[in-house]
Amino acid sequence: MSLACYTKATRPFQGQKPGTSGLRKAVKVFQQEHYTENFVQCILSAMGGAVTGSTLVVGGDGRYFGKKACDTIIKMCAANGVRKVMVGQDGILSTPCVSCIIRKYKTNGGIVLTASHNPGGPNADFGIKFNISNGGPAPDGVTNKIFEISQEIVEYRICPELKCDISKPGTQEFVVDHRPFTVEVVDSVKDYVEYMKEIFDFPAIKGLLQGTSGPPLKVLINAMHGVTGPYVKRIFLEELGASPDSVVNIVPLEDFGGHHPDPNLTYAADLVKAMKEGEYGFGAAFDGDGDRNMILGHKAFFVTPSDSVAVIANNTDCIPYFKKTGVKGLARSMPTGCAIDRVATKKGVEVFEVPTGWKYFGNLMDAGRLSICGEESFGTGSDHIREKDGIWAVLAWLSILAVRNTTVEQVLLDHWATYGRNFFTRYDYENCESAPCNQMMAELDAMSSDSSVVGKELSHGDKRYTVAKIDNFEYTDPIDGALAKKQGVRVLMTDGSRFVFRLSGTGSSGATVRMYVESYESDPATFTKDAQDVLKPLVEIALSVSKLKQFTGRDKPTVIT
Ligand code: VG1
Ligand code: CO
């Protein structure tokens, strides 16, 4: 029997503009009649002729509204001429796993249902992101097109009678409008786990955890009730033989247990607390969709994400994948601490500074110029896929510990002894009023083109800095020439220290101001100092230059990392 498709009349919704990583709004917004359908139609329409006969991957982090959205997407793919949808069982696929599947099966792209680290549940957030055929987030050119279509949309196509059970793996065949249409429900973790076993030396990591040569490393992995739970279970318990008490919160929940599924010192406080007790030598947490990670050592020794990626780049000889591919180039997002730049210089490879958001790394990887990259926001990854990858980062760290036979803290001390230390902190002011924050950014932008600022001396207490450069960051993609403007105001000092201001592009309401402060120290006596103490003078200078407290009305940030 051929199922019929219908064209439904609709009207544009304001603000369907993908941000740093897809469209993120309150669940209630997505639940409005036609809202989700409109945006899905915009994605499919933006594919143009390529949609006909295509294969798309669909899955998400298991948050509230995800299954409903999967169902809608399948019905709309069927009606828009897609040939096949590969969907994660129960709609579950981590963001890195979507990227892995898109690449492995050479599909035309995928739709990721997640608001990442934003809270979930009926009163929290949902998100939809489109990934292209390289497995990575759609670049600005595509998301701009999606937004344009969203402003003019008058109808969408759907096949309402298509009933598809996504609770069991297997293939289901349909005839839609006299055309064949296939839905393949895929195991949520299988392809990803197979790939990790190719990239890393699992027996070596298993030996480390079980103590085949030396005392066993006790690990504590916290999935924060996000999508990584099933991956953690399969990899750490079944493949690596870690003890059952070494993994926690591994059941994905639609509301992440009511918490922010964000692996940082504030929102992963229970991991920090457990690590402080001293029983475990290695701790890690992931965000809702599994692309972020936080790494902690014994007694909760904190590895900043900016250092983490630099350490991995410096230790690629510990990872079989890089022994095969070599290291082509390194990269970080602009606000990320510059530790990785020093590794690149020493290794004699290119280093790129791109705007915030993983989509900017994809072209460089596709062109064979980038192997390892990271963001200060707990994102670390490589060209094995086109998304940042939380579990990959943890396996990379465990590989280093296994080969070097040392501790997390010692790895960092060695790293700083070689390169010096880039102290880094980020202050987040979440959910502020938008208008004054926009005003603050406008004033900073005006300052960035005021030539009298260069050479100015800024001081706090007896710390003095001289401004070497101020700008609103712009990036021209070296591969396709695409230009991204106004990506954040940065104030660079003559000694390499700097601070940066930008507004978040992932929030669902109001404005979130991010202030990033970095200072480079080469004196070994400073290496073990507390980062907040070292950075205090520059933090005060940044606050006063931006008049942040006046504009936001906030005395303190919501989160400090
Ligand atoms: C934040 C981070 C950015 C990251 C993005 C998506 O964006 O700062 O580095 O790429 O989230 O991360 P913003 O615009 O709020 O600063 V996630 O884990 O959504 O996938
Ligand atoms: Co995420």
Coordinates of N, CA and C in Angstrom, one line a residue, residues 52-199:
T52 N 16.4 14.5 -2.9 CA 15.7 13.4 -3.6 C 16.7 12.2 -3.6
G53 N 16.2 11.1 -3.1 CA 17.0 9.9 -3.1 C 18.1 9.9 -2.1
S54 N 18.1 10.8 -1.1 CA 19.2 10.9 -0.2 C 19.0 9.9 1.0
T55 N 20.1 9.8 1.8 CA 20.1 9.0 3.0 C 20.5 10.0 4.1
L56 N 19.6 10.1 5.2 CA 19.9 11.0 6.3 C 20.0 10.2 7.6
V57 N 20.8 10.6 8.5 CA 20.9 10.0 9.8 C 20.1 10.9 10.8
V58 N 19.4 10.3 11.7 CA 18.6 11.1 12.7 C 18.8 10.5 14.1
G59 N 19.1 11.4 15.0 CA 19.2 10.9 16.4 C 19.5 12.0 17.3
G60 N 19.4 11.8 18.6 CA 19.7 12.9 19.6 C 20.0 12.4 20.9
D61 N 20.1 13.3 21.9 CA 20.6 13.0 23.2 C 19.6 12.4 24.2
G62 N 18.4 12.1 23.7 CA 17.4 11.5 24.6 C 16.6 12.4 25.4
R63 N 16.8 13.7 25.2 CA 16.0 14.7 26.0 C 14.6 14.7 25.6
Y64 N 13.8 15.3 26.5 CA 12.3 15.4 26.3 C 12.0 16.1 24.9
F65 N 11.1 15.5 24.2 CA 10.6 16.0 22.9 C 11.4 15.3 21.8
G66 N 12.5 14.6 22.1 CA 13.3 14.0 21.1 C 12.6 13.0 20.2
K67 N 11.9 12.1 20.9 CA 11.2 11.0 20.2 C 10.1 11.6 19.3
K68 N 9.4 12.6 19.8 CA 8.3 13.2 19.0 C 9.0 13.9 17.8
A69 N 10.1 14.5 18.0 CA 10.7 15.2 16.8 C 11.3 14.2 15.8
C70 N 11.8 13.0 16.3 CA 12.2 12.0 15.4 C 11.1 11.5 14.5
D71 N 9.9 11.3 15.1 CA 8.8 10.8 14.4 C 8.4 11.8 13.3
T72 N 8.3 13.1 13.7 CA 8.0 14.2 12.7 C 9.0 14.2 11.6
I73 N 10.3 14.1 11.9 CA 11.3 14.2 10.9 C 11.2 13.0 9.9
I74 N 11.0 11.8 10.4 CA 10.8 10.6 9.5 C 9.7 10.8 8.6
K75 N 8.5 11.3 9.1 CA 7.4 11.5 8.3 C 7.6 12.6 7.2
M76 N 8.4 13.6 7.6 CA 8.7 14.7 6.6 C 9.8 14.3 5.6
C77 N 10.7 13.5 6.1 CA 11.8 13.0 5.1 C 11.1 12.1 4.0
A78 N 10.2 11.3 4.5 CA 9.4 10.4 3.5 C 8.7 11.2 2.5
A79 N 8.1 12.3 2.9 CA 7.3 13.1 2.0 C 8.1 14.1 1.2
N80 N 9.4 14.2 1.5 CA 10.3 15.1 0.8 C 11.2 14.4 -0.2
G81 N 11.0 13.1 -0.4 CA 11.8 12.4 -1.3 C 13.1 11.8 -0.8
V82 N 13.3 11.9 0.5 CA 14.5 11.2 1.1 C 14.3 9.7 0.8
R83 N 15.4 9.0 0.5 CA 15.2 7.5 0.2 C 15.3 6.7 1.4
K84 N 16.2 7.1 2.4 CA 16.4 6.3 3.6 C 16.8 7.1 4.8
V85 N 16.2 6.8 5.9 CA 16.6 7.4 7.2 C 17.2 6.4 8.1
M86 N 18.4 6.7 8.6 CA 19.0 5.8 9.6 C 18.8 6.5 10.9
V87 N 18.0 5.9 11.8 CA 17.7 6.5 13.1 C 18.2 5.7 14.2
G88 N 18.7 6.3 15.2 CA 19.2 5.6 16.4 C 18.0 5.0 17.1
Q89 N 18.3 3.8 17.7 CA 17.3 3.1 18.5 C 16.7 4.0 19.6
D90 N 15.4 4.1 19.7 CA 14.7 5.0 20.6 C 15.1 6.5 20.3
G91 N 15.7 6.8 19.2 CA 16.1 8.1 18.8 C 17.4 8.5 19.5
I92 N 18.1 7.6 20.0 CA 19.3 7.9 20.8 C 20.6 7.8 19.9
L93 N 21.3 8.9 19.7 CA 22.6 8.9 19.1 C 23.4 10.0 19.7
S94 N 24.6 9.8 20.2 CA 25.4 11.0 20.6 C 25.7 11.8 19.4
T95 N 26.1 13.1 19.6 CA 26.5 13.9 18.5 C 27.7 13.4 17.8
P96 N 28.8 12.9 18.5 CA 29.9 12.3 17.8 C 29.5 11.1 17.1
C97 N 28.5 10.3 17.6 CA 28.1 9.1 16.9 C 27.4 9.4 15.6
V98 N 26.6 10.5 15.6 CA 25.9 10.9 14.4 C 27.0 11.2 13.3
S99 N 28.0 11.9 13.7 CA 29.1 12.2 12.8 C 29.7 11.0 12.3
C100 N 30.0 10.0 13.2 CA 30.6 8.8 12.8 C 29.8 8.0 11.8
I101 N 28.5 7.9 12.0 CA 27.6 7.1 11.1 C 27.5 7.8 9.8
I102 N 27.3 9.1 9.8 CA 27.3 9.8 8.5 C 28.5 9.5 7.6
R103 N 29.6 9.5 8.3 CA 30.9 9.3 7.5 C 31.0 7.8 7.1
K104 N 30.8 6.9 8.0 CA 31.0 5.5 7.8 C 30.1 5.0 6.6
Y105 N 28.8 5.4 6.6 CA 27.9 5.0 5.6 C 27.7 5.9 4.4
K106 N 28.6 7.0 4.4 CA 28.6 8.0 3.3 C 27.2 8.5 3.0
T107 N 26.5 8.9 4.1 CA 25.2 9.4 3.9 C 25.3 10.9 3.5
N108 N 24.1 11.5 3.2 CA 24.1 12.9 2.7 C 24.1 13.9 3.9
G109 N 24.0 13.4 5.1 CA 24.0 14.3 6.2 C 23.1 13.7 7.4
G110 N 22.8 14.6 8.3 CA 22.0 14.1 9.4 C 21.4 15.2 10.2
I111 N 20.4 14.9 11.0 CA 19.7 15.8 11.9 C 19.9 15.4 13.3
V112 N 20.5 16.3 14.1 CA 20.8 16.0 15.5 C 19.9 16.7 16.4
L113 N 19.2 15.9 17.3 CA 18.2 16.5 18.2 C 18.8 16.7 19.5
T114 N 19.2 17.9 19.8 CA 19.9 18.2 21.1 C 20.0 19.7 21.3
A115 N 19.9 20.0 22.6 CA 20.3 21.4 23.0 C 21.6 21.3 23.8
S116 N 22.4 20.1 23.6 CA 23.7 20.0 24.2 C 23.7 20.1 25.7
H117 N 24.4 21.1 26.2 CA 24.6 21.3 27.6 C 23.4 22.0 28.3
N118 N 22.4 22.5 27.5 CA 21.3 23.2 28.1 C 20.4 22.2 28.8
P119 N 19.8 22.5 29.9 CA 18.9 21.6 30.6 C 17.8 21.1 29.7
G120 N 17.2 19.9 30.1 CA 16.1 19.3 29.3 C 14.9 19.2 30.1
G121 N 13.8 18.7 29.5 CA 12.5 18.5 30.2 C 11.5 19.4 29.6
P122 N 10.2 19.2 30.0 CA 9.1 20.0 29.4 C 9.3 21.5 29.6
N123 N 10.0 21.9 30.7 CA 10.1 23.4 30.9 C 11.5 23.9 30.6
A124 N 12.3 23.0 29.9 CA 13.7 23.4 29.5 C 13.8 23.5 28.0
D125 N 15.0 23.1 27.5 CA 15.3 23.4 26.1 C 15.3 22.2 25.2
F126 N 15.2 22.5 23.9 CA 15.3 21.5 22.9 C 16.1 22.1 21.8
G127 N 16.6 21.3 20.8 CA 17.4 21.9 19.8 C 17.4 21.0 18.6
I128 N 17.6 21.6 17.4 CA 17.7 20.8 16.1 C 18.9 21.3 15.4
K129 N 19.8 20.4 15.0 CA 21.0 20.8 14.2 C 21.1 20.0 13.0
F130 N 21.6 20.6 11.9 CA 21.8 19.9 10.7 C 23.3 19.7 10.4
N131 N 23.6 18.4 10.1 CA 25.0 18.1 9.8 C 25.1 17.7 8.3
I132 N 26.2 18.1 7.7 CA 26.3 17.9 6.2 C 27.0 16.5 6.0
S133 N 27.3 16.2 4.7 CA 27.8 14.9 4.4 C 29.2 14.6 4.9
N134 N 30.0 15.6 5.3 CA 31.3 15.3 5.9 C 31.1 14.9 7.4
G135 N 29.9 14.9 7.9 CA 29.6 14.6 9.3 C 29.6 15.7 10.2
G136 N 29.9 16.9 9.7 CA 30.1 18.1 10.6 C 28.9 19.0 10.6
P137 N 28.8 19.9 11.6 CA 27.7 20.9 11.6 C 27.7 21.7 10.3
A138 N 26.5 22.0 9.8 CA 26.4 22.8 8.6 C 27.2 24.1 8.7
P139 N 27.9 24.5 7.7 CA 28.6 25.8 7.8 C 27.6 27.0 7.7
D140 N 28.2 28.2 7.9 CA 27.3 29.4 7.9 C 26.5 29.5 6.6
G141 N 27.1 29.2 5.5 CA 26.4 29.3 4.2 C 25.1 28.6 4.2
V142 N 25.1 27.4 4.8 CA 23.9 26.5 4.8 C 23.0 27.0 5.9
T143 N 23.5 27.3 7.0 CA 22.5 27.8 8.1 C 21.9 29.1 7.7
N144 N 22.6 30.0 7.0 CA 22.0 31.2 6.5 C 20.9 30.9 5.6
K145 N 21.1 29.9 4.7 CA 20.1 29.6 3.7 C 18.8 29.0 4.5
I146 N 19.0 28.2 5.5 CA 17.9 27.6 6.3 C 17.1 28.8 6.9
F147 N 17.9 29.8 7.4 CA 17.2 30.9 8.1 C 16.4 31.7 7.0
E148 N 17.0 31.9 5.8 CA 16.3 32.7 4.8 C 15.0 32.0 4.4
I149 N 15.1 30.7 4.2 CA 13.8 29.9 3.9 C 12.8 30.0 5.0
S150 N 13.3 30.0 6.2 CA 12.3 30.1 7.4 C 11.5 31.3 7.4
Q151 N 12.1 32.4 6.7 CA 11.3 33.7 6.7 C 10.3 33.8 5.6
E152 N 10.3 32.8 4.7 CA 9.4 32.8 3.6 C 8.5 31.6 3.5
I153 N 8.7 30.7 4.3 CA 8.0 29.4 4.2 C 6.5 29.5 4.2
V154 N 5.8 28.8 3.3 CA 4.4 28.9 3.3 C 3.8 27.5 3.4
E155 N 4.6 26.4 3.2 CA 4.0 25.1 3.3 C 5.1 24.1 3.6
Y156 N 4.7 22.9 4.1 CA 5.6 21.8 4.3 C 5.0 20.5 3.9
R157 N 5.9 19.5 3.6 CA 5.4 18.2 3.1 C 5.5 17.2 4.3
I158 N 4.5 16.4 4.4 CA 4.5 15.3 5.5 C 3.7 14.1 5.1
C159 N 4.1 13.0 5.6 CA 3.4 11.7 5.4 C 2.8 11.2 6.7
P160 N 1.6 11.7 7.1 CA 1.2 11.5 8.5 C 0.9 10.0 8.8
E161 N 0.5 9.3 7.7 CA 0.1 7.9 8.0 C 1.3 6.9 8.2
L162 N 2.5 7.4 8.0 CA 3.6 6.5 8.2 C 3.9 6.2 9.7
K163 N 3.7 5.0 10.0 CA 3.9 4.6 11.4 C 5.2 3.8 11.5
C164 N 6.1 4.2 12.3 CA 7.4 3.6 12.4 C 7.8 3.3 13.8
D165 N 8.1 2.1 14.1 CA 8.6 1.7 15.5 C 10.1 1.9 15.6
I166 N 10.6 2.8 16.4 CA 12.0 2.9 16.4 C 12.6 2.3 17.7
S167 N 11.8 1.4 18.3 CA 12.3 0.9 19.6 C 13.2 -0.4 19.4
K168 N 13.3 -0.9 18.2 CA 14.1 -2.1 18.0 C 14.9 -2.0 16.7
P169 N 16.2 -2.4 16.8 CA 17.1 -2.3 15.6 C 16.5 -3.1 14.4
G170 N 16.7 -2.7 13.2 CA 16.2 -3.4 12.1 C 15.7 -2.5 11.0
T171 N 15.4 -3.1 9.8 CA 15.0 -2.3 8.7 C 13.5 -2.4 8.4
Q172 N 12.9 -1.2 8.1 CA 11.4 -1.2 7.8 C 11.3 -0.6 6.4
E173 N 10.5 -1.3 5.5 CA 10.3 -0.7 4.2 C 8.9 -0.2 4.1
F174 N 8.8 1.0 3.4 CA 7.5 1.6 3.1 C 7.4 2.0 1.7
V175 N 6.2 2.2 1.2 CA 6.0 2.8 -0.1 C 5.3 4.1 0.2
V176 N 5.9 5.2 -0.2 CA 5.4 6.5 0.1 C 5.2 7.3 -1.3
D177 N 4.0 7.6 -1.6 CA 3.8 8.3 -2.9 C 4.3 7.5 -4.0
H178 N 4.1 6.2 -3.9 CA 4.6 5.2 -5.0 C 6.1 5.1 -5.1
R179 N 6.8 5.6 -4.1 CA 8.3 5.5 -4.1 C 8.7 4.7 -2.9
P180 N 9.8 3.9 -3.0 CA 10.2 3.2 -1.8 C 10.9 4.1 -0.8
F181 N 10.6 3.8 0.5 CA 11.2 4.6 1.6 C 11.6 3.6 2.7
T182 N 12.9 3.7 3.1 CA 13.4 2.8 4.1 C 13.8 3.5 5.4
V183 N 13.4 2.9 6.5 CA 13.9 3.4 7.8 C 14.7 2.3 8.4
E184 N 16.0 2.6 8.7 CA 16.8 1.6 9.4 C 17.0 2.1 10.8
V185 N 16.6 1.3 11.8 CA 16.8 1.6 13.2 C 18.2 1.0 13.5
V186 N 19.1 1.9 13.9 CA 20.5 1.4 14.2 C 20.8 1.3 15.7
D187 N 21.6 0.3 16.0 CA 22.1 0.2 17.4 C 22.8 1.6 17.7
S188 N 22.5 2.2 18.9 CA 23.0 3.5 19.2 C 24.5 3.6 19.4
V189 N 25.1 2.5 19.7 CA 26.5 2.6 20.1 C 27.5 1.8 19.2
K190 N 27.0 0.8 18.5 CA 27.9 -0.2 17.9 C 28.9 0.4 16.9
D191 N 28.5 1.2 16.0 CA 29.5 1.7 15.0 C 30.5 2.6 15.7
Y192 N 30.1 3.3 16.7 CA 31.0 4.2 17.4 C 32.0 3.4 18.2
V193 N 31.6 2.4 18.9 CA 32.5 1.6 19.7 C 33.5 0.9 18.8
E194 N 33.1 0.4 17.6 CA 34.0 -0.3 16.7 C 35.1 0.7 16.2
Y195 N 34.6 2.0 16.0 CA 35.6 3.0 15.5 C 36.6 3.3 16.6
M196 N 36.1 3.5 17.8 CA 37.1 3.8 18.9 C 38.1 2.7 19.1
K197 N 37.7 1.4 18.8 CA 38.7 0.3 18.9 C 39.7 0.3 17.8
E198 N 39.4 1.0 16.7 CA 40.4 1.2 15.6 C 41.3 2.3 16.0
I199 N 40.8 3.3 16.6 CA 41.6 4.5 16.9 C 42.6 4.3 18.0

